[in-house]
XYZ file of C-alpha atoms in Angstrom:
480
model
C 116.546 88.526 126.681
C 116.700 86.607 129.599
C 114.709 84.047 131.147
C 112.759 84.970 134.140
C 114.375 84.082 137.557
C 114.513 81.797 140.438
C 113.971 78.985 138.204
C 111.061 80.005 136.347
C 110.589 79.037 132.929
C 108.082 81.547 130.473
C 106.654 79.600 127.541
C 104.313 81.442 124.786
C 102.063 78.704 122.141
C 102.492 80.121 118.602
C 100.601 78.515 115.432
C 103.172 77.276 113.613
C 105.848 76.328 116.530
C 103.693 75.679 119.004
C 105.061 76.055 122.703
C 108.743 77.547 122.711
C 110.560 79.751 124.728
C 109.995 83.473 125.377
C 113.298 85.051 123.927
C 112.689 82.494 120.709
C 109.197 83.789 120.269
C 108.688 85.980 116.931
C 105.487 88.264 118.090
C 102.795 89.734 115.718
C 100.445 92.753 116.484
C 96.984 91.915 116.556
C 97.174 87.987 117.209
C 96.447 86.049 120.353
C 98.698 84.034 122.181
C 98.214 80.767 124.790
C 101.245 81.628 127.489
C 102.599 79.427 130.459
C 105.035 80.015 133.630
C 106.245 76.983 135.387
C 107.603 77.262 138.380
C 106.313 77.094 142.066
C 105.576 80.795 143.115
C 102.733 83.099 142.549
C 103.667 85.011 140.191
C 102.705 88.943 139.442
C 102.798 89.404 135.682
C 102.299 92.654 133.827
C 101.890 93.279 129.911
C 102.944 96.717 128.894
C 101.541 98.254 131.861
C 98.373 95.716 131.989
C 97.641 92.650 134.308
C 97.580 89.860 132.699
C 95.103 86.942 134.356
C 95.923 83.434 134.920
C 94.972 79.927 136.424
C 96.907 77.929 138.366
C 98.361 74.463 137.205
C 99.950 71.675 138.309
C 103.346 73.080 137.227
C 103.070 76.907 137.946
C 100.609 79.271 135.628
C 99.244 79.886 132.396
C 96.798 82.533 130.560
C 95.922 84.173 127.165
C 97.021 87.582 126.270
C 96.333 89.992 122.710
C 98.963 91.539 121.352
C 98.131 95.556 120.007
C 97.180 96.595 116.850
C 101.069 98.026 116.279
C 104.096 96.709 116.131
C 107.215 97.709 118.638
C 108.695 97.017 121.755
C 106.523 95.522 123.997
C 107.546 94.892 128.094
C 106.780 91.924 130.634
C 107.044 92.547 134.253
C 107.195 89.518 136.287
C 107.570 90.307 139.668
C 108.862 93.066 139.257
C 111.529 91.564 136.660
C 111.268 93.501 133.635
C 111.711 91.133 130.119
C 111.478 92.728 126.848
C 110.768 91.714 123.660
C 109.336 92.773 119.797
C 106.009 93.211 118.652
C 106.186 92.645 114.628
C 103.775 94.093 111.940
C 100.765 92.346 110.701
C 101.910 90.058 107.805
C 98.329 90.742 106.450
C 98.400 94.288 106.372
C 102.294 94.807 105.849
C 105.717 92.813 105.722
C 108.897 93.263 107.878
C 110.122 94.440 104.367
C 107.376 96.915 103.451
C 107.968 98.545 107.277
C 111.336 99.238 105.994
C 110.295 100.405 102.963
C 107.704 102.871 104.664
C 110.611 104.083 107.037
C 113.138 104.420 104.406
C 110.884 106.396 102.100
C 109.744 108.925 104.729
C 113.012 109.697 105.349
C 114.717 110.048 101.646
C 112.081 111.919 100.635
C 112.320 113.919 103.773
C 116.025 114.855 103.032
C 114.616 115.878 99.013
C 112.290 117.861 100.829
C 114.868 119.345 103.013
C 116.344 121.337 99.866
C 112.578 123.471 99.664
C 112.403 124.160 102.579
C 114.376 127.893 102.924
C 115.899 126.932 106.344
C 119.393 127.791 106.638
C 122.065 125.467 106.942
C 124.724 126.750 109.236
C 123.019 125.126 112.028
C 125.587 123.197 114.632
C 126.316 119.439 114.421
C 128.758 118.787 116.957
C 128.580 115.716 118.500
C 126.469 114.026 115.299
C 127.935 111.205 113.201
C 127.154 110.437 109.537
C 127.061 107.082 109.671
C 124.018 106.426 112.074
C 120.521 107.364 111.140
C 117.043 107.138 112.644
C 116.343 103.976 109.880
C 119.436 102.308 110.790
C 118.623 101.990 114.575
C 115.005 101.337 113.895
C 116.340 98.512 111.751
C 118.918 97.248 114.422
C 115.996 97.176 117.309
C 113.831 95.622 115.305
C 115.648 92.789 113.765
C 118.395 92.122 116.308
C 116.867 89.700 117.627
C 116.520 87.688 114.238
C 120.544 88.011 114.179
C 120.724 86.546 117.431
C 119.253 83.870 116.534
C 121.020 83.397 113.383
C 124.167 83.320 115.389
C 122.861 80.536 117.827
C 122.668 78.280 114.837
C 125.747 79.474 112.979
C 127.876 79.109 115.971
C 126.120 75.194 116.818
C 127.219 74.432 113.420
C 129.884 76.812 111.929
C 131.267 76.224 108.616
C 135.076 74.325 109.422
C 137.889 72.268 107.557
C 140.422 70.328 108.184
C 143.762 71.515 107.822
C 147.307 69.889 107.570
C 149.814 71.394 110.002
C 153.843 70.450 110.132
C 155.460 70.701 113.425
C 158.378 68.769 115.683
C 156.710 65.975 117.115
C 158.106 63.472 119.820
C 158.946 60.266 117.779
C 156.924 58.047 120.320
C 153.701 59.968 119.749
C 153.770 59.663 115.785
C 151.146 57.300 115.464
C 151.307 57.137 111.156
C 154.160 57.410 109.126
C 153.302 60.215 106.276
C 154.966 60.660 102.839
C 156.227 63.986 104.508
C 157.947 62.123 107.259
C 159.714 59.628 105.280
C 161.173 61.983 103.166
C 162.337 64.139 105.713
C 163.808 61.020 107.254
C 164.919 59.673 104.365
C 167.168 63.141 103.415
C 167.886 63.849 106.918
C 169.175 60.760 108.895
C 169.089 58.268 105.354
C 173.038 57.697 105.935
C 172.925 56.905 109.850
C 169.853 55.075 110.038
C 168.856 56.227 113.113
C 165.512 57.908 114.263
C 166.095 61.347 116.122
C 163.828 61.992 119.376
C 162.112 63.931 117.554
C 160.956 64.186 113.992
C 158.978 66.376 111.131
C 155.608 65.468 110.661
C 152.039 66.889 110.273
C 148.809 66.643 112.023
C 145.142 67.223 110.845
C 142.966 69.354 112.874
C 139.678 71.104 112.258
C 139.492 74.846 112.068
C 136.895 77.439 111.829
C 139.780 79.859 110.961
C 137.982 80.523 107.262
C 136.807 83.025 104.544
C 132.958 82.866 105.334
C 133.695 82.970 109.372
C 136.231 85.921 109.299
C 133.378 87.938 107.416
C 131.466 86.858 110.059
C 133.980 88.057 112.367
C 134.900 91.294 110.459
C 130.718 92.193 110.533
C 130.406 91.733 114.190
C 133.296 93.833 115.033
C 131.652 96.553 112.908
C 128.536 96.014 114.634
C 130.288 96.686 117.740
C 131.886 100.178 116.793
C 128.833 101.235 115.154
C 127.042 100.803 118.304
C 129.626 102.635 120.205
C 128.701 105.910 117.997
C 124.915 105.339 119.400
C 125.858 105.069 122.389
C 127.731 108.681 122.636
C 124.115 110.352 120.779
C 122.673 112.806 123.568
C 119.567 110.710 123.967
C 120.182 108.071 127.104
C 117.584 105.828 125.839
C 119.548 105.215 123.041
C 122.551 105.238 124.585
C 121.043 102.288 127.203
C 119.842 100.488 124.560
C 123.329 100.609 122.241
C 125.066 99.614 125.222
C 122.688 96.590 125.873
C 123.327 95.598 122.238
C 127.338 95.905 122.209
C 127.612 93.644 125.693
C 125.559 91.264 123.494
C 128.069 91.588 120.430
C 131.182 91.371 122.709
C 129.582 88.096 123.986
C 129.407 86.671 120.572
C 133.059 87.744 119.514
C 134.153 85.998 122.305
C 132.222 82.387 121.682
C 134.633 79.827 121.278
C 134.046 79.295 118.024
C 135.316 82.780 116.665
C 138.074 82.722 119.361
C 140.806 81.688 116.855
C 139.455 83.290 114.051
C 141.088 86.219 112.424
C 138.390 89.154 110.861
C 138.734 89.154 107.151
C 141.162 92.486 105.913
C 140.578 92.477 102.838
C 137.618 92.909 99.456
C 134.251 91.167 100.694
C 132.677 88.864 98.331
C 130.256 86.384 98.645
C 131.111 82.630 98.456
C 128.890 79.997 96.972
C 129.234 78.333 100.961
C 127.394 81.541 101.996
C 124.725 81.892 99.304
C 123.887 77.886 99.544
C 123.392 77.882 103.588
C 120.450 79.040 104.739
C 121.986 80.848 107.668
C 124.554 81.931 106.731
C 123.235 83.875 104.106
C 120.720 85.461 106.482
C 123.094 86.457 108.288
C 124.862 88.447 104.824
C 121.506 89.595 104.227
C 120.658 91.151 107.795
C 124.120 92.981 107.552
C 123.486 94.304 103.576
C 120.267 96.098 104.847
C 121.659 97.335 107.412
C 124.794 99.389 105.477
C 121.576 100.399 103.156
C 120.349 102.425 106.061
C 123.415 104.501 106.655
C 122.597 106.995 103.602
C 119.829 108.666 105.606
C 120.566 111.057 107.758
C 117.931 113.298 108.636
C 115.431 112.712 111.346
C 117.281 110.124 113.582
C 116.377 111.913 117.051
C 112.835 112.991 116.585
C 111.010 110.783 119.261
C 107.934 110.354 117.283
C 106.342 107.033 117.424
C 107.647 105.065 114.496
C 107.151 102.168 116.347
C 103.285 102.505 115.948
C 102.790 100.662 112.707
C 99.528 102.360 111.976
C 100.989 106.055 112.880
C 104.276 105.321 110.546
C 101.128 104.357 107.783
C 99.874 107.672 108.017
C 103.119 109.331 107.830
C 104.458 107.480 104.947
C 101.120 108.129 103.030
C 101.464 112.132 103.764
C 104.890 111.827 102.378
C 104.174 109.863 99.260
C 101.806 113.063 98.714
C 104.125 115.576 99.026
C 106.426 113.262 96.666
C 103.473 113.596 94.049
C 103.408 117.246 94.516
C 107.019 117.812 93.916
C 107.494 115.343 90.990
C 104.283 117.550 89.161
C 106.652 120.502 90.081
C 104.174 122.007 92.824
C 106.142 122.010 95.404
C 107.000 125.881 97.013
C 108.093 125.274 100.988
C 108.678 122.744 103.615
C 110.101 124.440 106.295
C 107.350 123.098 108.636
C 108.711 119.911 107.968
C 111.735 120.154 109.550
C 112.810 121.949 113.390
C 116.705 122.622 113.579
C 118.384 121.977 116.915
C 121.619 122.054 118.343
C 121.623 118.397 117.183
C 120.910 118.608 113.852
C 117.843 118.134 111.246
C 114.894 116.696 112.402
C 111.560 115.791 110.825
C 108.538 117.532 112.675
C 105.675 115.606 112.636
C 103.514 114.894 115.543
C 100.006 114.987 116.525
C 98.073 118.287 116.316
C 101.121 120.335 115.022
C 99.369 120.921 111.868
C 102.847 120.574 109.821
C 101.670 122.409 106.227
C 103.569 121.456 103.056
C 103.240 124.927 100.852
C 102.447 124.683 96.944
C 102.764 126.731 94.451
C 99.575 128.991 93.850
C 98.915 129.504 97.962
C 98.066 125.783 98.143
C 99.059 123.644 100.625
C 98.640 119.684 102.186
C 98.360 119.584 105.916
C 99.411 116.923 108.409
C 96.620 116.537 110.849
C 94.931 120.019 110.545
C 92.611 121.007 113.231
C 88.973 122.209 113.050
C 87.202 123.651 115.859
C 83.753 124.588 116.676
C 83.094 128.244 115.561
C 83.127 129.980 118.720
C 86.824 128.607 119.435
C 87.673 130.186 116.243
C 85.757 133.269 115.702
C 88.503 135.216 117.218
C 91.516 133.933 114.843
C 91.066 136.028 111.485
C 93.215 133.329 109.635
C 91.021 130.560 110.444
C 88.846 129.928 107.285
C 87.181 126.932 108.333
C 85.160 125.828 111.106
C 82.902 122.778 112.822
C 79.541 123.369 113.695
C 79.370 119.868 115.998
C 83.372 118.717 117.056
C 86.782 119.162 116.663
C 88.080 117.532 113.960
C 91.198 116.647 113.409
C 91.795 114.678 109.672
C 95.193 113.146 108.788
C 96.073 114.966 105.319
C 94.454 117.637 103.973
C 94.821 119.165 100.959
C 93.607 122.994 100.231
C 92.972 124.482 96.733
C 91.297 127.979 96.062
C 89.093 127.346 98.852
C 88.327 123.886 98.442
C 89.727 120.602 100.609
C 90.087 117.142 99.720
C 90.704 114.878 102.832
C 92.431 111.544 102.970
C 92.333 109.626 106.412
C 94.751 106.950 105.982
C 93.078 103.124 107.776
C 95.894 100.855 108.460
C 93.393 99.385 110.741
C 90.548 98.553 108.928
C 90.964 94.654 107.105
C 87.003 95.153 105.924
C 84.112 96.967 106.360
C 85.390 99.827 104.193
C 81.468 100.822 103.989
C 81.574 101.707 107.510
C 84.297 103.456 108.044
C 83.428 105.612 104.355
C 80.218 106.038 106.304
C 82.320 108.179 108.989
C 84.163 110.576 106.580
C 80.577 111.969 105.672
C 81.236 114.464 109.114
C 84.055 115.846 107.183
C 82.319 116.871 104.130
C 78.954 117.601 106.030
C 80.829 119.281 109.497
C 83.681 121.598 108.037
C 82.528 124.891 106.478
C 83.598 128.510 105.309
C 83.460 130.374 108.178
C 82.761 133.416 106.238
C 80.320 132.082 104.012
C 79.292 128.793 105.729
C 79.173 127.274 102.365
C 80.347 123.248 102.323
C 84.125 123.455 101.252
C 85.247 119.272 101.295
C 84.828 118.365 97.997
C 86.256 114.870 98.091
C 86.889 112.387 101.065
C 89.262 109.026 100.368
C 90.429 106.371 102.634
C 93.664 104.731 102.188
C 94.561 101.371 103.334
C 97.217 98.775 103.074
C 94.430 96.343 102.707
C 92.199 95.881 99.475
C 88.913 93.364 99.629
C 88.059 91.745 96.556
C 85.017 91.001 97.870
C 81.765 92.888 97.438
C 83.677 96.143 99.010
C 85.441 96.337 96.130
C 83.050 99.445 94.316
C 84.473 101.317 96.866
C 88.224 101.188 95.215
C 86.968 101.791 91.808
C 87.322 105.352 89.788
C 83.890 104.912 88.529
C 82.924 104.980 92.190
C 85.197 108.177 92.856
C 84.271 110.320 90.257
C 80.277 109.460 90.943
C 80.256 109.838 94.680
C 83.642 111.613 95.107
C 84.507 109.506 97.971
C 85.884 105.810 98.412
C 89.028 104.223 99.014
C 92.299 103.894 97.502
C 95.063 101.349 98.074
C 98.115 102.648 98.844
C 100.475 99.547 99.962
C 104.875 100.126 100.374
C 106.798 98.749 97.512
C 103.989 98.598 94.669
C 102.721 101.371 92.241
């Protein structure tokens, strides 16, 4: 990303770096930040959508600003300049590497999933390419700009030698005699004893024509085409964005450094240079996750936001559910997982769509199921529950003969468990039979990324549970 304009400079204060650049700055959701502009204008400057204040200095502007509570792409407007940038996850709730586990979990058990769920298969996938996925590209947004700047320092220091080269060399301009020359003298003009104009000789120059920079080469040039195949997907976002990236990777395969360097043809492996520099072996790493990404397939177009760390929580906890539920061999349908289009396979979650999972035994585990008030639903005979205060709308939902357990997944909540326990009492006091009106939640759980070991901690404990049949559960990517 680019500087702002007409000579302006944009400076954010982190913790740990203190004042650096804006297209060097690695952003966290939920954190504050000190920000400057220096330059002499008045400046109009606009955080996704908001205006941020400032006071004037000596040297232009500066100001304070909050990042959200989820991680993704986040937009300055300055004047009407438009500067992008990445919002990263909380390191306290999850990890770059947990977000990638939640992502990449969703969607292989997604395509398990896919095999319940009765939908027919002939559907038509012109136009759709195996090797992209909805993961990959969430992966390449994400974390591009961490390869970016693992090429700015590879390519201010690139691994080089020196190499010996033998050429025809004007006799005045040989500066050293080498072993190489005197022989070739020696067998060539020994009898005459005469020096020709010219003779053999070699030269040492430094190249970055090696093994660990033609990977590099080889990598970006597969970067390239695989951004080409994103940019001919029907969705012109994408296609924008892929485009933005390639001009970015043509850029870098035409730095001077990789000018004269030829892309490795031939088996990859990977040198004790690359695992012993720190950037280098980044950069091997970046590229490794990202050909881990290209075995999932379904669900790349669905525009739901994934980008919302808190909403990609709740999805990945619904899904590690249904996992449950298939692994103790419950598992009847899924079709409301999934809407076919023209395009493909796509996962169909989204707010209020009330996606059901169906078990065996007329059971089932709802995304987001609604309750209304009973007078919005006394004319739908298949409603069997109802409100007798609000809507309600709970993340998962589990039914059984009658009965519903509710979990209401808090990626939000670092503490005060108590509190938010306190507001799951609507759903087991507020839903009811409608025919009946007998109380039909028998248990209510939160789960959260986040466990306190503090005096909160009764609340994650099964002696807790099976007493008050409530509490919270820890449910956190990559650990049991």
């Amino acid at each position: 990303m680019d500087q702002p304009s007409s000579g302006v400079k944009f400076f954010i204060q982190t913790f740990n770096e203190g004042w650096v650049s804006f297209d060097h700055v690695y952003f966290q959701e939920a954190t504050s930040y000190r920000w400057k502009i220096e330059g002499e204008f008045q400046p109009n400057i606009l955080f996704n959508g908001a205006l941020l204040p400032f006071t004037i200095t000596e040297t232009g502007v500066k100001g304070t600003l909050i990042t959200p509570f989820q991680s993704g792409e986040a937009v300055f407007i300055i004047n009407d300049t438009e500067h992008k940038t990445y919002i990263y996850p909380d390191d306290r709730k999850v990890t770059n590497e947990q977000y990638e586990i939640m992502l990449n979990e969703i969607l292989n058990e997604a395509a398990v999933c896919f095999d319940y769920s009765g939908l027919g298969k002939n559907f038509n996938a012109k136009g759709r390419e195996l090797n992209i996925s909805w993961t990959q590209w969430s992966y390449i947004k994400r974390s591009f700009h961490q390869l970016s700047l693992l090429f700015q320092k590879i390519s201010n220091n690139p691994f080089s030698v020196l190499k010996q080269e033998y050429l025809m060399k004007n006799r005045e301009k040989v500066q050293q005699i080498s072993i190489s020359t005197a022989l070739w003298l020696e067998k060539n003009y020994g009898t005459t004893g005469q020096i020709p104009r010219q003779v053999f000789t070699s030269v040492r120059k430094e190249t970055n024509d090696i093994y660990e920079n033609q990977l590099l080469k080889k990598q970006l040039l597969e970067l390239r085409y695989l951004l080409s195949q994103y940019k001919r997907f029907v969705n012109i976002r994408i296609k924008i964005e892929a485009e933005q990236l390639q001009n970015k990777v043509n850029y870098w395969l035409n730095h001077s450094f990789l000018i004269n360097v030829q892309p490795l043809n031939g088996q990859v492996t990977v040198t004790q240079r690359l695992r012993k520099h720190p950037d280098y072996r980044n950069w091997i790493k970046w590229f490794d996750k990202l050909y881990q990404h290209q075995k999932y397939f379904i669900g790349f177009d669905y525009d739901i936001p994934l980008k919302d760390t808190y909403r990609l929580y709740e999805i990945w906890c619904y899904m590690k559910i249904i996992q449950r539920a298939r692994k103790n061999g419950k598992l009847a349908s899924t079709s409301e997982l999934f809407k076919i289009t023209s395009d493909g396979i796509f996962l169909s979650l989204a707010e209020n769509k009330e996606s059901t999972v169906h078990l065996v035994e007329g059971d089932t585990i709802t995304y987001q199921k609604i309750f209304q008030y009973r007078n919005q639903v006394a004319h739908h005979s298949q409603a069997m529950f109802y409100t007798f205060t609000q809507r309600m709308i709970p993340d998962i939902v589990i039914q059984s003969k009658g009965k519903l357990k509710i979990y209401d997944p808090k990626y939000r909540i670092p503490s005060n468990i108590g509190t938010a326990l306190g507001e799951m009492h609507k759903y087991r006091d507020g839903i009811r039979n409608i025919y009946t009106d007998d109380l039909v939640v028998d248990e209510v759980y939160i789960l959260t990324p986040f466990q306190d070991n503090g005096e909160e901690m009764r609340f994650y404990k099964d002696s807790f549970h099976s007493r008050y049949k409530m509490g919270a559960v820890k449910m956190s990517p990559g650990t049991d």
